[in-house]
Coordinates of C-alpha atoms in Angstrom, one line a residue:
X1 CA -6.5 5.1 10.1
X2 CA -7.9 8.2 7.6
X3 CA -9.2 9.5 11.0
X4 CA -5.6 9.5 12.8
X5 CA -4.6 11.1 9.3
X6 CA -6.9 14.1 9.6
X7 CA -6.0 14.6 12.5
X8 CA -2.3 14.8 12.1
X9 CA -2.9 16.9 9.5
X10 CA -4.3 19.2 11.8
X11 CA -1.3 18.1 14.4
X12 CA 1.0 19.8 11.6
X13 CA -1.0 22.9 10.7
X14 CA -0.5 23.2 14.4
X15 CA 2.7 22.9 15.0
X16 CA 4.6 23.6 11.6
X17 CA 4.7 27.0 9.4
X18 CA 2.4 26.7 5.6
X19 CA 5.6 27.4 3.9
X20 CA 7.4 24.1 6.0
X21 CA 4.6 21.4 5.9
X22 CA 3.5 20.1 2.6
X23 CA 0.2 17.4 1.2
X24 CA 0.5 15.0 -1.3
X25 CA 3.6 15.8 -2.7
X26 CA 5.0 13.9 -5.6
X27 CA 8.1 12.1 -4.5
X28 CA 10.0 12.8 -8.2
X29 CA 10.7 16.5 -7.1
X30 CA 12.8 14.9 -3.9
X31 CA 14.6 12.2 -5.5
X32 CA 17.5 11.8 -8.0
X33 CA 15.5 9.4 -10.0
X34 CA 13.0 11.5 -11.0
X35 CA 10.1 9.1 -10.0
X36 CA 7.9 7.8 -7.5
X37 CA 4.7 8.9 -6.7
X38 CA 3.3 11.5 -3.5
X39 CA 4.2 11.1 0.4
X40 CA 1.0 11.9 1.7
X41 CA 2.8 14.5 4.7
X42 CA 6.0 15.6 4.2
X43 CA 7.7 18.4 6.8
X44 CA 11.1 20.3 6.3
X45 CA 12.7 21.3 10.1
X46 CA 15.0 23.5 10.5
X47 CA 16.1 22.0 13.6
X48 CA 16.4 18.7 16.1
X49 CA 13.7 19.5 18.4
X50 CA 11.9 19.2 15.5
X51 CA 12.4 16.2 14.3
X52 CA 11.9 14.6 18.1
X53 CA 8.7 16.2 17.5
X54 CA 7.5 15.2 15.0
X55 CA 8.4 11.4 14.4
X56 CA 7.1 11.5 18.4
X57 CA 3.8 12.3 17.5
X58 CA 4.3 9.6 14.1
X59 CA 5.2 7.2 16.7
X60 CA 2.3 7.6 19.2
X61 CA 0.0 7.9 16.4
X62 CA 1.4 4.8 14.5
X63 CA 2.0 6.8 12.0
X64 CA 5.2 5.7 9.3
X65 CA 7.5 8.2 8.6
X66 CA 11.2 8.0 6.5
X67 CA 13.8 10.9 6.6
X68 CA 15.6 11.5 3.7
X69 CA 18.3 14.4 2.4
X70 CA 18.7 14.2 -0.8
X71 CA 16.7 11.6 -2.4
X72 CA 19.8 10.3 -3.8
X73 CA 20.2 6.6 -3.7
X74 CA 16.0 6.4 -3.3
X75 CA 13.6 4.6 -5.6
X76 CA 10.3 5.4 -4.2
X77 CA 7.1 3.5 -5.6
X78 CA 4.7 4.8 -8.2
X79 CA 2.1 4.3 -5.1
X80 CA 4.2 7.2 -3.4
X81 CA 4.5 6.6 0.9
X82 CA 1.6 6.6 2.7
X83 CA 3.4 7.7 6.1
X84 CA 5.1 10.8 7.2
X85 CA 8.6 12.2 5.5
X86 CA 10.6 13.7 7.2
X87 CA 13.5 15.9 4.6
X88 CA 16.8 17.5 6.3
X89 CA 17.8 20.0 3.8
X90 CA 18.9 23.4 3.1
X91 CA 17.2 24.6 6.6
X92 CA 20.4 22.3 8.8
X93 CA 22.6 22.8 6.2
X94 CA 25.3 24.7 8.3
X95 CA 29.6 24.4 7.6
X96 CA 31.7 25.3 10.0
X97 CA 35.7 24.9 10.0
X98 CA 38.6 24.7 12.4
X99 CA 41.7 23.7 11.8
X100 CA 41.7 20.4 9.8
X101 CA 38.1 20.3 11.1
X102 CA 34.8 20.9 9.3
X103 CA 31.5 20.7 11.5
X104 CA 28.6 20.1 9.3
X105 CA 24.4 19.8 10.0
X106 CA 22.5 16.6 8.2
X107 CA 21.2 18.9 5.2
X108 CA 24.2 19.9 4.0
X109 CA 25.9 18.2 0.9
X110 CA 28.3 16.1 0.7
X111 CA 29.7 19.1 -2.5
X112 CA 29.1 21.8 -0.9
X113 CA 31.2 20.8 2.1
X114 CA 34.2 20.0 -0.6
X115 CA 34.4 23.0 -2.0
X116 CA 34.0 24.4 1.9
X117 CA 37.6 21.6 2.3
X118 CA 39.5 23.3 0.1
X119 CA 39.1 26.7 0.3
X120 CA 40.2 26.5 3.5
X121 CA 43.1 24.5 3.0
X122 CA 41.9 21.1 3.5
X123 CA 42.1 17.7 1.8
X124 CA 40.7 14.7 2.2
X125 CA 37.6 15.1 1.3
X126 CA 37.9 15.5 -3.0
X127 CA 36.4 12.0 -3.4
X128 CA 32.7 13.2 -2.1
X129 CA 32.8 16.1 -3.9
X130 CA 30.7 14.7 -6.8
X131 CA 28.8 12.6 -5.0
X132 CA 25.2 13.9 -4.9
X133 CA 23.6 13.4 -1.6
X134 CA 24.1 15.0 2.0
X135 CA 26.1 15.0 4.7
X136 CA 22.8 13.2 6.9
X137 CA 22.8 10.2 3.6
X138 CA 26.3 9.9 3.0
X139 CA 27.1 9.4 7.0
X140 CA 24.1 7.2 7.1
X141 CA 25.3 5.1 3.9
X142 CA 28.8 5.5 4.8
X143 CA 29.0 6.9 1.7
X144 CA 32.4 6.4 -0.8
X145 CA 33.7 7.0 -4.3
X146 CA 37.1 6.2 -5.6
X147 CA 39.0 4.8 -3.3
X148 CA 37.0 6.7 0.1
X149 CA 34.4 6.1 2.1
X150 CA 33.3 9.0 4.8
X151 CA 34.3 5.9 7.8
X152 CA 38.6 7.6 6.7
X153 CA 37.5 10.7 7.8
X154 CA 34.6 11.4 10.7
X155 CA 35.4 11.5 14.7
X156 CA 31.9 11.7 15.5
X157 CA 28.4 12.3 15.3
X158 CA 25.3 13.6 16.0
X159 CA 22.6 10.9 16.1
X160 CA 18.9 11.4 17.0
X161 CA 17.6 8.2 19.0
X162 CA 14.2 6.0 19.0
X163 CA 13.4 8.2 22.6
X164 CA 14.5 11.3 20.4
X165 CA 17.7 11.8 22.4
X166 CA 20.3 13.7 20.5
X167 CA 23.6 11.2 20.8
X168 CA 27.0 11.5 20.5
X169 CA 28.4 8.3 18.5
X170 CA 32.1 7.7 17.8
X171 CA 33.8 6.7 14.6
X172 CA 34.2 3.5 16.0
X173 CA 30.6 3.2 17.5
X174 CA 28.9 4.1 14.4
X175 CA 29.9 0.0 13.1
X176 CA 30.2 1.4 9.2
X177 CA 30.7 -1.2 6.7
X178 CA 30.2 -1.4 2.5
X179 CA 26.8 1.1 2.2
X180 CA 25.8 0.8 6.2
X181 CA 25.9 1.8 9.4
X182 CA 24.4 0.9 12.9
X183 CA 22.5 4.8 12.4
X184 CA 20.6 2.6 9.4
X185 CA 20.3 -0.5 11.2
X186 CA 18.9 0.7 13.9
X187 CA 16.8 3.8 12.9
X188 CA 18.5 6.7 14.0
X189 CA 19.0 10.2 12.5
X190 CA 21.8 11.6 11.6
X191 CA 21.9 15.1 12.0
X192 CA 25.5 16.5 12.1
X193 CA 28.8 15.1 12.0
X194 CA 32.4 16.0 12.1
X195 CA 35.1 16.0 9.6
X196 CA 39.1 15.0 10.3
X197 CA 41.2 16.6 7.1
X198 CA 44.5 17.3 6.3
X199 CA 46.5 20.6 5.0
X200 CA 47.5 21.0 1.7
X201 CA 47.7 23.8 -1.4
X202 CA 44.1 24.6 -2.0
X203 CA 44.9 24.3 -5.5
X204 CA 46.2 20.7 -5.4
X205 CA 43.1 19.5 -4.1
X206 CA 41.5 21.8 -6.2
X207 CA 42.5 19.9 -9.0
X208 CA 41.9 16.3 -7.5
X209 CA 38.2 17.2 -7.4
X210 CA 38.5 18.6 -11.0
X211 CA 40.1 15.7 -12.1
X212 CA 38.1 13.3 -10.5
X213 CA 34.5 15.2 -12.2
X214 CA 36.5 14.7 -15.5
X215 CA 36.9 10.3 -14.7
X216 CA 33.0 10.8 -13.5
X217 CA 31.7 12.5 -17.2
X218 CA 34.0 10.4 -19.0
X219 CA 32.6 7.1 -17.2
X220 CA 29.3 7.8 -15.9
X221 CA 25.9 8.0 -17.6
X222 CA 26.0 11.9 -15.7
X223 CA 22.8 13.6 -18.1
X224 CA 20.1 11.2 -17.2
X225 CA 18.7 10.3 -13.8
X226 CA 19.4 8.0 -12.0
X227 CA 20.8 7.0 -8.2
X228 CA 24.3 5.9 -8.9
X229 CA 25.4 2.6 -8.8
X230 CA 22.3 0.4 -8.6
X231 CA 23.9 -2.7 -7.1
X232 CA 26.1 -3.4 -4.5
X233 CA 30.3 -4.7 -5.9
X234 CA 30.1 -8.4 -5.0
X235 CA 33.0 -9.9 -3.2
X236 CA 34.9 -10.6 -5.8
X237 CA 33.2 -9.1 -9.0
X238 CA 32.3 -6.0 -10.7
X239 CA 28.3 -5.6 -10.6
X240 CA 28.9 -3.4 -14.2
X241 CA 30.7 -6.2 -15.4
X242 CA 28.3 -9.0 -14.7
X243 CA 25.9 -6.5 -15.9
X244 CA 27.3 -6.1 -19.2
X245 CA 28.5 -9.5 -20.0
X246 CA 25.0 -11.1 -19.0
X247 CA 24.3 -8.9 -22.2
X248 CA 22.3 -6.4 -20.3
X249 CA 23.5 -2.5 -21.7
X250 CA 21.0 -0.8 -23.0
X251 CA 18.2 -3.3 -21.7
X252 CA 15.2 -1.5 -21.4
X253 CA 11.6 -1.0 -19.8
X254 CA 9.6 1.2 -20.5
X255 CA 11.5 4.6 -19.3
X256 CA 13.9 2.5 -18.0
X257 CA 16.8 1.7 -19.2
X258 CA 20.5 -0.2 -18.2
X259 CA 23.2 3.0 -19.2
X260 CA 25.9 1.5 -21.8
X261 CA 27.4 4.0 -20.7
X262 CA 27.8 2.7 -17.2
X263 CA 25.8 -1.0 -16.6
X264 CA 26.4 -0.6 -12.6
X265 CA 23.8 2.8 -13.9
X266 CA 19.6 2.5 -13.9
X267 CA 18.8 5.3 -15.5
X268 CA 15.5 7.0 -16.0
X269 CA 16.2 8.6 -20.2
X270 CA 12.2 10.4 -20.0
X271 CA 9.4 9.6 -18.2
X272 CA 11.1 6.4 -16.9
X273 CA 7.6 5.1 -13.6
X274 CA 9.1 3.4 -10.3
X275 CA 7.7 0.4 -11.8
X276 CA 9.3 0.9 -14.9
X277 CA 13.3 1.3 -12.9
X278 CA 12.4 -1.5 -10.6
X279 CA 11.1 -4.1 -13.8
X280 CA 14.5 -3.2 -15.0
X281 CA 16.5 -3.7 -12.0
X282 CA 15.0 -7.1 -11.2
X283 CA 15.2 -8.8 -14.5
X284 CA 19.6 -8.0 -14.1
X285 CA 19.7 -9.0 -10.7
X286 CA 17.3 -12.6 -12.4
X287 CA 19.2 -12.8 -15.3
X288 CA 23.0 -11.9 -13.6
X289 CA 21.9 -14.7 -11.2
X290 CA 20.9 -17.6 -13.7
X291 CA 24.3 -16.3 -16.0
X292 CA 26.7 -16.1 -13.5
X293 CA 25.1 -17.3 -9.8
X294 CA 25.3 -14.5 -8.4
X295 CA 23.1 -12.3 -5.9
X296 CA 23.1 -9.1 -6.9
X297 CA 22.1 -6.3 -3.7
X298 CA 20.8 -3.5 -5.2
X299 CA 22.4 -0.5 -3.8
X300 CA 19.2 1.3 -4.3
X301 CA 16.9 1.7 -0.7
X302 CA 13.4 1.1 -1.4
X303 CA 10.6 2.9 -0.2
X304 CA 6.5 1.7 -0.7
X305 CA 4.8 -1.0 -2.4
X306 CA 6.4 -2.4 -5.9

């Protein structure tokens, strides 16, 4: 396997500019938790063809690969990622407006799309303005907040399938569920999305965005690195309240801590390792299960060995 990785080193240098390749790249620099070990390879593609080329090569040599956007729902282990990371970012972040629709490539930040909508007098995207993720990640996990979800505004998405072919999936075909879609189930890659919004007075849209921002600031620990809500909402309950009622507000291990401001958040209060964060998550799950019989599922995706 080491010989294959050395060969992959050479292949990357032959097919991608040096400025868009990283070797042994610390994942703490690419996740909102600001924790995690190095990725053996990281590549920043400019288009769908490069993603297809790269993933096909990985499959051919049996090298694992993983796609990330802004890293806002990921916890990468301290051991890092042995395979290749494909970071879809600013090089694939075009946003265009036509009438009441917005087309955005996967690397565009949701906040950027929301601002574009507001400036063009379009409403419906306000709920996503404060989500620190990219369009691609949002489509994959049906991101949502304050009563809105991507499925409510998405017309279709272009995805790269396992054969490296671009396919267009309608809203219904994406099989959206709570924080999931067919893309996540089939390990496809979201590359572009078309959103349908509706006309509104720009200042009214801006005011709603500002109101939601104030709510976030007052209720969420935005001053600390985190991955947002660490746990999915269990049916019939609220994860944050269960955690608070279990007496876990402020519980910490190393640099990781259950936020007193919002118990559904696990924060990096300074120098937390991925192991610290994972240990807090596991303790919360164990305690809530013992006290209330409720199994909390992580909304955060775990990558690597824990």
